[in-house]
Amino acid sequence: MAISFILVLIVLGAIVLTASGIWWFTPLASNWNEIDGALLITLAVIGSAFVVLNIVLAYFVLRYRHREQSRAQFLPDNPKLEKILIGITALGIVILLAPGLFAYSRFISPPRDALTIEVVGEQWRWSYRYPGPDGKLGRANPKLISPKNLFGIDLTDPAAQDDILSYSELHLPVGRPVLLHIRSKDVIHSFFIPSFRVKMDAVPGMVTHYWFTPTVIGRFQAVCAELCGIGHHRMQSPVIVERLEDFQQWLAKQPTVATTVKP
Amino acid sequence: MTVHHSPNGHRDSVTPARVGVWLFLGVATMIFAALVSAYIVRMGSSDWHSLPKPGLLWVNTAILLLSSAALQWATIAERQGAHRSARLGFVAGAVLSALFLLGQLWAWAVLHKLGYFLNTNPSSSFFYLLTAVHGLHLLGGLIVAAWTVRSSERLQLFVTYWHFLTAVWVVLFGLIVLT
Amino acid sequence: MTHHTHHEPQSFWTKYIFSQDHKVIAIQYTITALLVGLFGLVLSWLMRLQLGFPGSFQFLNPGSYYQMLTQHGMIMIVYLLTAILLGGFGNYLIPLMIGARDMAFPFLNMLSYWVYLVSVIVLMAAFFVPGGPTGAGWTLYPPLSALPNAAPGSGWGIKLMLVSLVIFIAAATMGGLNYVTTVLQCRTKGMTLMRMPLSVWGIFIASVMALFAFPALFVGGVMLLFDNLLGTSFFIPAVTLFGQQLPREGGNPLLFQHLFWYFGHPEVYVVILPAMGIASDLISTHARKPIFGYKAMVLAMAAIAFIGFIVWAHHMFVSGMNPYFGFFFAVSTLIIAIPSAVKVYNWLLTLWRGNIRLNVPMLFGIGWISTFIIGGLTGLPLGNVVADVPLHDTYFVVGHFHLVMGVAALMAIFGGIYHWFPKVTGRMLNETLGKLHFWVTFVGAYAIFFPMFLMGILGVPRRYFDFNALQYLPPQTSALNIAITVAALTVGAAQLIFLGNLIWSALWGKRAEANPWGATTLEWQTPTTPPPHGNWGAQTPTVYRWAYDYSVPGAERDFIPQNVPTEPQVLVGAQSTVR
């Protein structure tokens, strides 16, 4: 009997803690409301299932507990009931999967006019490279990384010369799609901006990609989401979303490859 | 457990030892499948250089095939009751397998002399790894066989294991030679 | 080779130490696993002390924290859960439940325990070597785990871990060969596959999975060891570590992840399937009612096993792998929810119209159902690829896997121990302490892990030493972390009570009758309790019915053991009980 009571209390406690809203999504600051939508549908489905199934459990344990003279009924199976339950479950699965897969297909298709920005992770910081006026990121090669050439830029590539380097902050113009090219110099990291629903691993030896459009002006935070050594929990970087004019002003003040990276 | 009954009470020729060995072949298949898929993936990297293949490898392959043939002859003889021939075939098969293993070690020495060590390049790393895993399975089999092959059923199981390892070698050898 | 014709073991050494009796081996596995699990539990207390009271303890620094985190994960998953479910429960229950005298290969069985023990010793040795044990996470991703000084324990620590795993895999393979062969070949007369209890089915199917999954870890582990020890570049591309270019190139870190998770995902089903089987038997026995939908339960476990081999890359949705893989693995992952849900419905329907005895095993059975529900359900957002993006590597994942593997599986294990303890020892575990153990563990587990889902939704990453650098946390988060820590330490204390109960009751517990729960399965029908060497005396039992003849209409008692012959005449109107 106590168990039924406790089960109901647990369900209530879970509902209250969730509804308090203290720990919930950070306010969305990017275009990815489809991710939030898919996630919310999923949470709604599983949340309902959690409540219903636990209440049923609590009720059955209470109603069918052993008492004097009680006897169980011999009910080994009921194929019809099984089929109905499988059908309902399959329907629930489709309901939460279909929107998710639609959102995913948009997710893996970056728009053509996205601003390309390179993100470089290393133990334990993030740095960034912008393509400069030519709109192209110059080639980079991990083998060229040195104290004078922290990004490993291939200086023989003319497109590299006007690239703009930021060693600490990511600035973005509001409302413009961004395509991140993500690299790592040493171990696997993961570039995670909770407010934008951005997360993609930074893997040495390859370039990974993620696209999004920042929609809110403000100051946000990028953190690391893949264990990368003893500084993992301190590996973060400010992300500033601003008006286009402010963004261009900031960009103009940053060092370029031509002026700061020498062979 | 030599006399065991299936639920309908009949005596089976599918013994626990047989089931155990076939399950183990399943496990070994998974090991080699993992190695081969890793090899194929790694081959796609830009730093892949083909290894020189010592001609010795062809000789070793032939020796291993012969050892399988000898062991197969041994089982056929055993089934026909020709125990002396069976023993001969078994010993021949074991000796040829041991020769194969020595030949593999010699192939390693040849590659060493040519300057290809375990960490020289990915294809050399894989070469040593694949041949080592295969060779250890062979060696382990020889040791277990020396301890436990006492009955004709055991001989049959041992030979099955051997044919499996020969087939695995043919696949690995093909992979190494063609890439 | 025929164990039942060998003589009874003569000396202390062959009876209790190097025994080939599956029951002794099972106890050896169980004691070792519980001890190593206790160590893993202490590690969790230390981690929670840091997270609840950051900076309070000198010896808890980022390096040691990440080492504890790594060892806690590896110990609990591999050396506790896998070992106790297959080596402990599997060894004890399989021969008894199928009416055999022992395992198919008793010598190999004995060997498997000692090899397991060696693997534990090698693992623990890492705490005593320079640099300590590896701190690269239980997933051991390279390059972090392979490069010198990239993570704590990159010297001896990682090498010992990998060697220990290779040794464990040998032990697990020996064990798996035994469990599978025994189920296929050594069932007693009348024990068809579809008359076996679900505990056996769960362990059997899990053992098949383990045999085919561990090789991938073996290969990945050996290649990782070579990268760390011998300078190869299987997984290491060109890298610059702390400003130094390393002489490596061309390796592929994702290759390791594929190999690891090809093992890692089936591994979680290797843990959960025996737990499901055991839970089914606990629930049906103590509700005095047949398990609902026995055939569907078997098919569901088989389906979970098959599908479980094609979902692995749901751990890699944001790894940088080919994005198109995401579609496939999301679909396969969500499909696996269906057989799992069927099982949940069937456990509930077993309780429906039952005659439920709320003893300690049943309480844990109920705890299993509730925590498996939430543990399993929270896998769905993680499998729904695009929804995984914000949740991956956050506390949502930590809550999910702890509830489903750490709590639900342990509910089944504890329930099973309370249930079978009278058979193993001839004594009962103390019921009051048992109920205390249950209540604190059950309520405490929800208190610890439910809030983590909310933290994950907020975006708190996992594997963090502290949260000081995060600027988006509400101020109440430190209070929440303190509350979780207090709950964790309390639940930890309850486990100590359990261990005390185990030891005390084994020595001085109330004497048990042969079949105190009125169960139908064969292990309760042995001639003596504990069962003798050879289990059955002169004659192995003959089985006439399935394992779930509880509350059969018209029967005198509310259970009919499997070895009781069926009536020659069929009662008009009653359902046939012969299956």
Coordinates of N, CA, C and O in Angstrom, one line a residue, chain B residues 1-9 12 14-21 23-28 30-32 34-35 37-39 41-42 45-47 118-120 122 125-126 128-129 133 137 153-154, chain C residues 1-4 100-105 173 176-177 180-181 184-192 211-213 215-216 218-219 222-223 226 230-236 249-252 255 259 262 309:
Chain B
M1 N 28.9 -35.6 -19.5 CA 28.1 -34.9 -20.5 C 28.3 -35.6 -21.9 O 27.8 -35.1 -22.8
T2 N 29.0 -36.7 -22.0 CA 29.1 -37.3 -23.3 C 27.8 -37.9 -23.7 O 27.4 -37.9 -24.8
V3 N 27.1 -38.5 -22.7 CA 25.8 -39.0 -23.0 C 24.8 -37.9 -22.6 O 24.6 -37.7 -21.4
H4 N 24.2 -37.3 -23.5 CA 23.2 -36.2 -23.2 C 22.0 -36.5 -24.1 O 22.1 -37.0 -25.2
H5 N 20.9 -36.1 -23.6 CA 19.7 -36.4 -24.3 C 19.0 -35.1 -24.7 O 18.8 -34.2 -23.9
S6 N 18.6 -35.0 -26.0 CA 17.7 -33.9 -26.3 C 16.3 -34.3 -25.7 O 16.1 -35.4 -25.2
P7 N 15.5 -33.3 -25.6 CA 14.2 -33.5 -24.8 C 13.4 -34.8 -25.2 O 12.7 -35.3 -24.5
N8 N 13.6 -35.2 -26.5 CA 12.8 -36.4 -26.9 C 13.6 -37.6 -26.6 O 13.2 -38.7 -27.0
G9 N 14.7 -37.5 -25.9 CA 15.4 -38.7 -25.4 C 16.4 -39.3 -26.3 O 17.1 -40.3 -25.9
D12 N 22.1 -37.5 -29.5 CA 22.4 -36.6 -30.6 C 23.9 -36.8 -31.0 O 24.8 -37.0 -30.2
V14 N 25.1 -34.0 -32.2 CA 25.5 -32.7 -31.9 C 25.8 -32.6 -30.4 O 24.9 -32.6 -29.5
T15 N 27.1 -32.7 -30.1 CA 27.5 -32.8 -28.7 C 27.8 -31.4 -28.1 O 28.0 -30.4 -28.9
P16 N 27.9 -31.2 -26.8 CA 28.2 -29.9 -26.3 C 29.6 -29.4 -26.8 O 29.7 -28.2 -27.1
A17 N 30.5 -30.3 -27.0 CA 31.8 -29.9 -27.4 C 31.7 -29.2 -28.8 O 32.3 -28.2 -29.2
R18 N 30.9 -29.9 -29.7 CA 30.7 -29.4 -31.0 C 30.0 -28.0 -31.0 O 30.4 -27.1 -31.7
V19 N 29.0 -27.9 -30.2 CA 28.3 -26.6 -30.1 C 29.3 -25.5 -29.6 O 29.3 -24.4 -30.1
G20 N 30.1 -25.9 -28.6 CA 31.0 -24.9 -28.0 C 32.0 -24.5 -29.1 O 32.3 -23.3 -29.2
V21 N 32.5 -25.4 -29.9 CA 33.5 -25.0 -30.9 C 32.9 -24.1 -32.0 O 33.5 -23.1 -32.4
L23 N 30.3 -22.2 -31.6 CA 30.1 -20.8 -31.0 C 31.5 -20.1 -31.0 O 31.5 -18.9 -31.3
F24 N 32.5 -20.8 -30.7 CA 33.8 -20.1 -30.6 C 34.2 -19.6 -32.0 O 34.8 -18.6 -32.2
L25 N 33.9 -20.4 -33.1 CA 34.1 -20.0 -34.4 C 33.3 -18.7 -34.7 O 33.8 -17.8 -35.4
G26 N 32.1 -18.6 -34.2 CA 31.4 -17.3 -34.3 C 32.1 -16.2 -33.7 O 32.2 -15.1 -34.3
V27 N 32.6 -16.4 -32.5 CA 33.4 -15.3 -31.8 C 34.6 -14.9 -32.6 O 34.8 -13.7 -32.9
A28 N 35.3 -15.9 -33.1 CA 36.5 -15.6 -33.9 C 36.2 -14.9 -35.2 O 36.9 -14.0 -35.6
M30 N 33.8 -12.8 -35.5 CA 33.6 -11.4 -35.2 C 34.9 -10.7 -35.0 O 35.0 -9.5 -35.4
I31 N 35.9 -11.3 -34.4 CA 37.2 -10.6 -34.2 C 37.8 -10.3 -35.6 O 38.2 -9.2 -35.8
F32 N 37.8 -11.3 -36.5 CA 38.4 -11.0 -37.8 C 37.6 -10.0 -38.6 O 38.1 -9.2 -39.4
A34 N 35.9 -7.6 -37.4 CA 36.2 -6.2 -36.8 C 37.6 -5.8 -37.4 O 37.7 -4.6 -37.8
L35 N 38.6 -6.7 -37.4 CA 39.9 -6.3 -37.9 C 39.8 -5.9 -39.4 O 40.4 -4.9 -39.8
S37 N 37.2 -4.9 -41.1 CA 36.5 -3.6 -41.4 C 37.4 -2.4 -41.0 O 37.4 -1.4 -41.6
A38 N 38.1 -2.6 -39.9 CA 39.0 -1.5 -39.4 C 40.1 -1.3 -40.5 O 40.4 -0.1 -40.8
Y39 N 40.6 -2.3 -41.1 CA 41.6 -2.3 -42.2 C 41.0 -1.5 -43.3 O 41.6 -0.5 -43.9
V41 N 38.5 0.6 -43.4 CA 38.3 2.0 -43.1 C 39.6 2.8 -43.1 O 39.7 3.9 -43.7
R42 N 40.6 2.2 -42.5 CA 41.9 2.9 -42.4 C 42.6 3.1 -43.7 O 43.3 4.0 -44.0
S45 N 42.5 6.4 -45.7 CA 43.3 7.6 -45.3 C 44.3 8.0 -46.4 O 44.9 7.1 -47.0
S46 N 44.6 9.2 -46.4 CA 45.6 9.7 -47.4 C 47.0 9.2 -47.1 O 47.8 9.2 -48.0
D47 N 47.3 8.7 -45.9 CA 48.7 8.3 -45.7 C 48.9 6.8 -45.9 O 49.8 6.3 -45.4
L118 N 56.4 -2.1 -36.8 CA 55.0 -2.0 -36.4 C 54.5 -0.6 -36.6 O 53.3 -0.3 -37.1
N119 N 55.3 0.4 -36.2 CA 54.7 1.8 -36.3 C 55.2 2.6 -37.5 O 55.2 3.8 -37.5
T120 N 55.7 1.9 -38.5 CA 56.2 2.6 -39.7 C 55.1 3.3 -40.4 O 55.2 4.5 -40.7
P122 N 50.5 2.9 -41.5 CA 49.4 2.1 -41.1 C 49.3 0.7 -41.8 O 48.8 -0.3 -41.1
S125 N 51.5 -1.5 -39.7 CA 50.8 -1.8 -38.4 C 49.8 -2.9 -38.6 O 49.7 -3.8 -37.8
F126 N 49.0 -2.7 -39.6 CA 47.9 -3.7 -39.8 C 48.5 -5.1 -40.1 O 48.0 -6.1 -39.7
Y128 N 51.3 -6.5 -39.2 CA 51.8 -7.2 -38.0 C 50.6 -7.6 -37.1 O 50.6 -8.7 -36.6
L129 N 49.6 -6.7 -37.0 CA 48.5 -7.0 -36.2 C 47.7 -8.2 -36.7 O 47.3 -9.1 -36.0
V133 N 47.3 -11.7 -34.7 CA 46.1 -12.3 -34.2 C 45.8 -13.7 -34.8 O 45.4 -14.6 -34.1
H137 N 45.9 -17.4 -32.8 CA 44.8 -18.3 -32.8 C 45.3 -19.7 -33.2 O 44.8 -20.7 -32.7
E153 N 36.1 -37.6 -32.1 CA 35.3 -36.4 -32.1 C 36.1 -35.2 -31.9 O 35.9 -34.2 -32.6
R154 N 37.0 -35.3 -31.0 CA 37.9 -34.1 -30.8 C 38.7 -33.8 -32.0 O 39.0 -32.6 -32.3
Chain C
M1 N 35.8 -35.8 -18.6 CA 34.9 -34.8 -19.2 C 33.5 -34.9 -18.7 O 32.9 -33.9 -18.5
T2 N 33.0 -36.0 -18.4 CA 31.6 -36.1 -17.9 C 31.6 -35.8 -16.4 O 32.0 -36.6 -15.6
H3 N 31.2 -34.6 -16.1 CA 31.4 -34.1 -14.8 C 30.6 -34.9 -13.8 O 30.9 -35.1 -12.7
H4 N 29.4 -35.4 -14.2 CA 28.6 -36.1 -13.2 C 29.1 -37.5 -12.9 O 28.5 -38.1 -12.0
A100 N 19.8 -29.5 -15.1 CA 21.0 -30.1 -15.4 C 21.8 -30.3 -14.1 O 21.5 -29.7 -13.1
R101 N 22.9 -31.1 -14.2 CA 23.7 -31.3 -13.0 C 24.7 -30.3 -12.9 O 25.2 -29.9 -11.7
D102 N 25.2 -29.7 -14.0 CA 26.2 -28.6 -13.9 C 26.3 -28.0 -15.3 O 25.5 -28.4 -16.2
M103 N 27.2 -27.2 -15.5 CA 27.4 -26.6 -16.8 C 28.0 -27.6 -17.8 O 28.6 -28.6 -17.4
A104 N 28.0 -27.3 -19.1 CA 28.5 -28.2 -20.1 C 30.1 -28.4 -20.0 O 30.6 -29.4 -20.2
F105 N 30.8 -27.3 -19.6 CA 32.2 -27.4 -19.5 C 32.7 -26.9 -18.1 O 33.1 -25.7 -18.0
T173 N 34.2 -14.7 -22.6 CA 34.0 -15.6 -23.7 C 33.9 -17.0 -23.2 O 33.0 -17.8 -23.6
G176 N 30.5 -17.3 -21.6 CA 29.5 -17.3 -22.6 C 29.3 -18.6 -23.3 O 28.2 -19.1 -23.6
L177 N 30.5 -19.2 -23.7 CA 30.4 -20.5 -24.4 C 29.7 -21.5 -23.5 O 28.9 -22.3 -23.9
V180 N 25.7 -20.7 -23.1 CA 24.9 -20.9 -24.3 C 24.9 -22.4 -24.6 O 23.8 -23.0 -24.9
T181 N 26.0 -23.1 -24.5 CA 26.1 -24.5 -24.8 C 25.2 -25.3 -23.8 O 24.5 -26.2 -24.2
L184 N 21.6 -25.0 -24.7 CA 21.2 -25.7 -25.9 C 21.3 -27.2 -25.7 O 20.5 -28.0 -26.4
Q185 N 22.2 -27.7 -24.9 CA 22.5 -29.1 -24.9 C 22.2 -29.9 -23.6 O 22.2 -31.1 -23.7
C186 N 21.9 -29.2 -22.5 CA 21.9 -30.0 -21.3 C 20.6 -29.9 -20.5 O 20.5 -30.1 -19.3
R187 N 19.5 -29.5 -21.3 CA 18.2 -29.5 -20.6 C 17.7 -30.9 -20.3 O 18.0 -31.8 -21.0
T188 N 17.1 -31.0 -19.2 CA 16.6 -32.3 -18.7 C 15.4 -32.7 -19.6 O 14.8 -31.9 -20.3
K189 N 15.0 -34.0 -19.4 CA 13.9 -34.5 -20.1 C 12.6 -33.7 -19.9 O 12.2 -33.4 -18.8
G190 N 12.0 -33.3 -21.0 CA 10.7 -32.5 -20.9 C 11.0 -31.0 -20.9 O 10.0 -30.2 -21.1
M191 N 12.2 -30.6 -20.7 CA 12.5 -29.1 -20.6 C 12.7 -28.6 -22.1 O 13.9 -28.5 -22.5
T192 N 11.6 -28.3 -22.8 CA 11.8 -27.7 -24.1 C 12.2 -26.2 -23.9 O 12.1 -25.7 -22.8
L211 N 28.9 -12.8 -26.6 CA 29.9 -13.5 -27.4 C 30.2 -12.8 -28.7 O 31.3 -12.7 -29.2
F212 N 29.1 -12.2 -29.3 CA 29.4 -11.5 -30.6 C 29.7 -10.0 -30.5 O 30.1 -9.4 -31.5
A213 N 29.6 -9.5 -29.3 CA 29.9 -8.1 -29.1 C 31.3 -7.8 -28.6 O 31.9 -6.9 -29.0
P215 N 34.2 -9.2 -29.1 CA 35.3 -9.1 -30.0 C 35.6 -7.7 -30.6 O 36.8 -7.3 -30.8
A216 N 34.6 -6.9 -30.8 CA 34.8 -5.5 -31.3 C 35.6 -4.7 -30.3 O 36.5 -3.9 -30.6
F218 N 37.6 -6.0 -28.1 CA 38.9 -6.6 -28.1 C 39.8 -6.0 -29.1 O 40.9 -5.5 -28.9
V219 N 39.2 -5.9 -30.4 CA 40.0 -5.3 -31.5 C 40.3 -3.9 -31.2 O 41.5 -3.4 -31.3
V222 N 42.9 -3.5 -28.4 CA 44.3 -3.9 -28.8 C 44.9 -2.8 -29.6 O 46.0 -2.4 -29.4
M223 N 44.1 -2.3 -30.6 CA 44.6 -1.3 -31.5 C 44.9 0.0 -30.7 O 45.9 0.7 -30.9
F226 N 48.1 -0.5 -28.8 CA 49.3 -0.3 -29.8 C 49.5 1.2 -30.0 O 50.7 1.6 -30.0
L230 N 53.0 1.4 -28.6 CA 53.9 1.1 -29.6 C 54.0 2.1 -30.8 O 54.6 1.8 -31.8
G231 N 53.4 3.2 -30.6 CA 53.6 4.3 -31.6 C 52.9 4.1 -32.9 O 53.2 4.8 -33.9
T232 N 51.9 3.2 -33.0 CA 51.1 3.1 -34.2 C 50.1 4.3 -34.3 O 49.9 5.1 -33.4
S233 N 49.4 4.4 -35.5 CA 48.5 5.4 -35.7 C 47.2 4.9 -36.2 O 46.7 5.4 -37.2
F234 N 46.6 3.9 -35.5 CA 45.3 3.4 -35.9 C 44.3 4.5 -35.8 O 43.4 4.7 -36.6
F235 N 44.3 5.2 -34.6 CA 43.3 6.2 -34.3 C 43.8 7.6 -34.2 O 43.0 8.5 -34.0
I236 N 45.1 7.8 -34.4 CA 45.6 9.1 -34.1 C 46.0 9.8 -35.4 O 46.9 9.4 -36.1
E249 N 50.2 10.4 -37.8 CA 49.3 11.0 -38.8 C 48.3 9.9 -39.3 O 48.6 8.7 -39.2
G250 N 47.2 10.3 -39.9 CA 46.4 9.5 -40.7 C 45.4 8.6 -40.0 O 44.5 8.0 -40.5
G251 N 45.5 8.5 -38.7 CA 44.6 7.7 -37.9 C 43.2 8.3 -37.8 O 43.1 9.5 -38.0
N252 N 42.2 7.5 -37.5 CA 40.9 7.9 -37.5 C 40.2 7.7 -36.2 O 39.9 6.6 -35.8
L255 N 37.0 5.7 -36.1 CA 37.1 4.3 -36.2 C 37.0 3.6 -34.9 O 36.3 2.6 -34.7
L259 N 34.0 0.9 -33.5 CA 34.4 -0.4 -32.8 C 33.9 -0.4 -31.4 O 33.3 -1.4 -31.0
Y262 N 30.0 -0.5 -31.3 CA 29.5 -1.8 -31.8 C 29.5 -2.8 -30.7 O 28.6 -3.7 -30.6
F309 N 22.1 -4.9 -32.2 CA 23.3 -4.8 -32.9 C 23.4 -3.8 -34.1 O 24.4 -3.6 -34.7

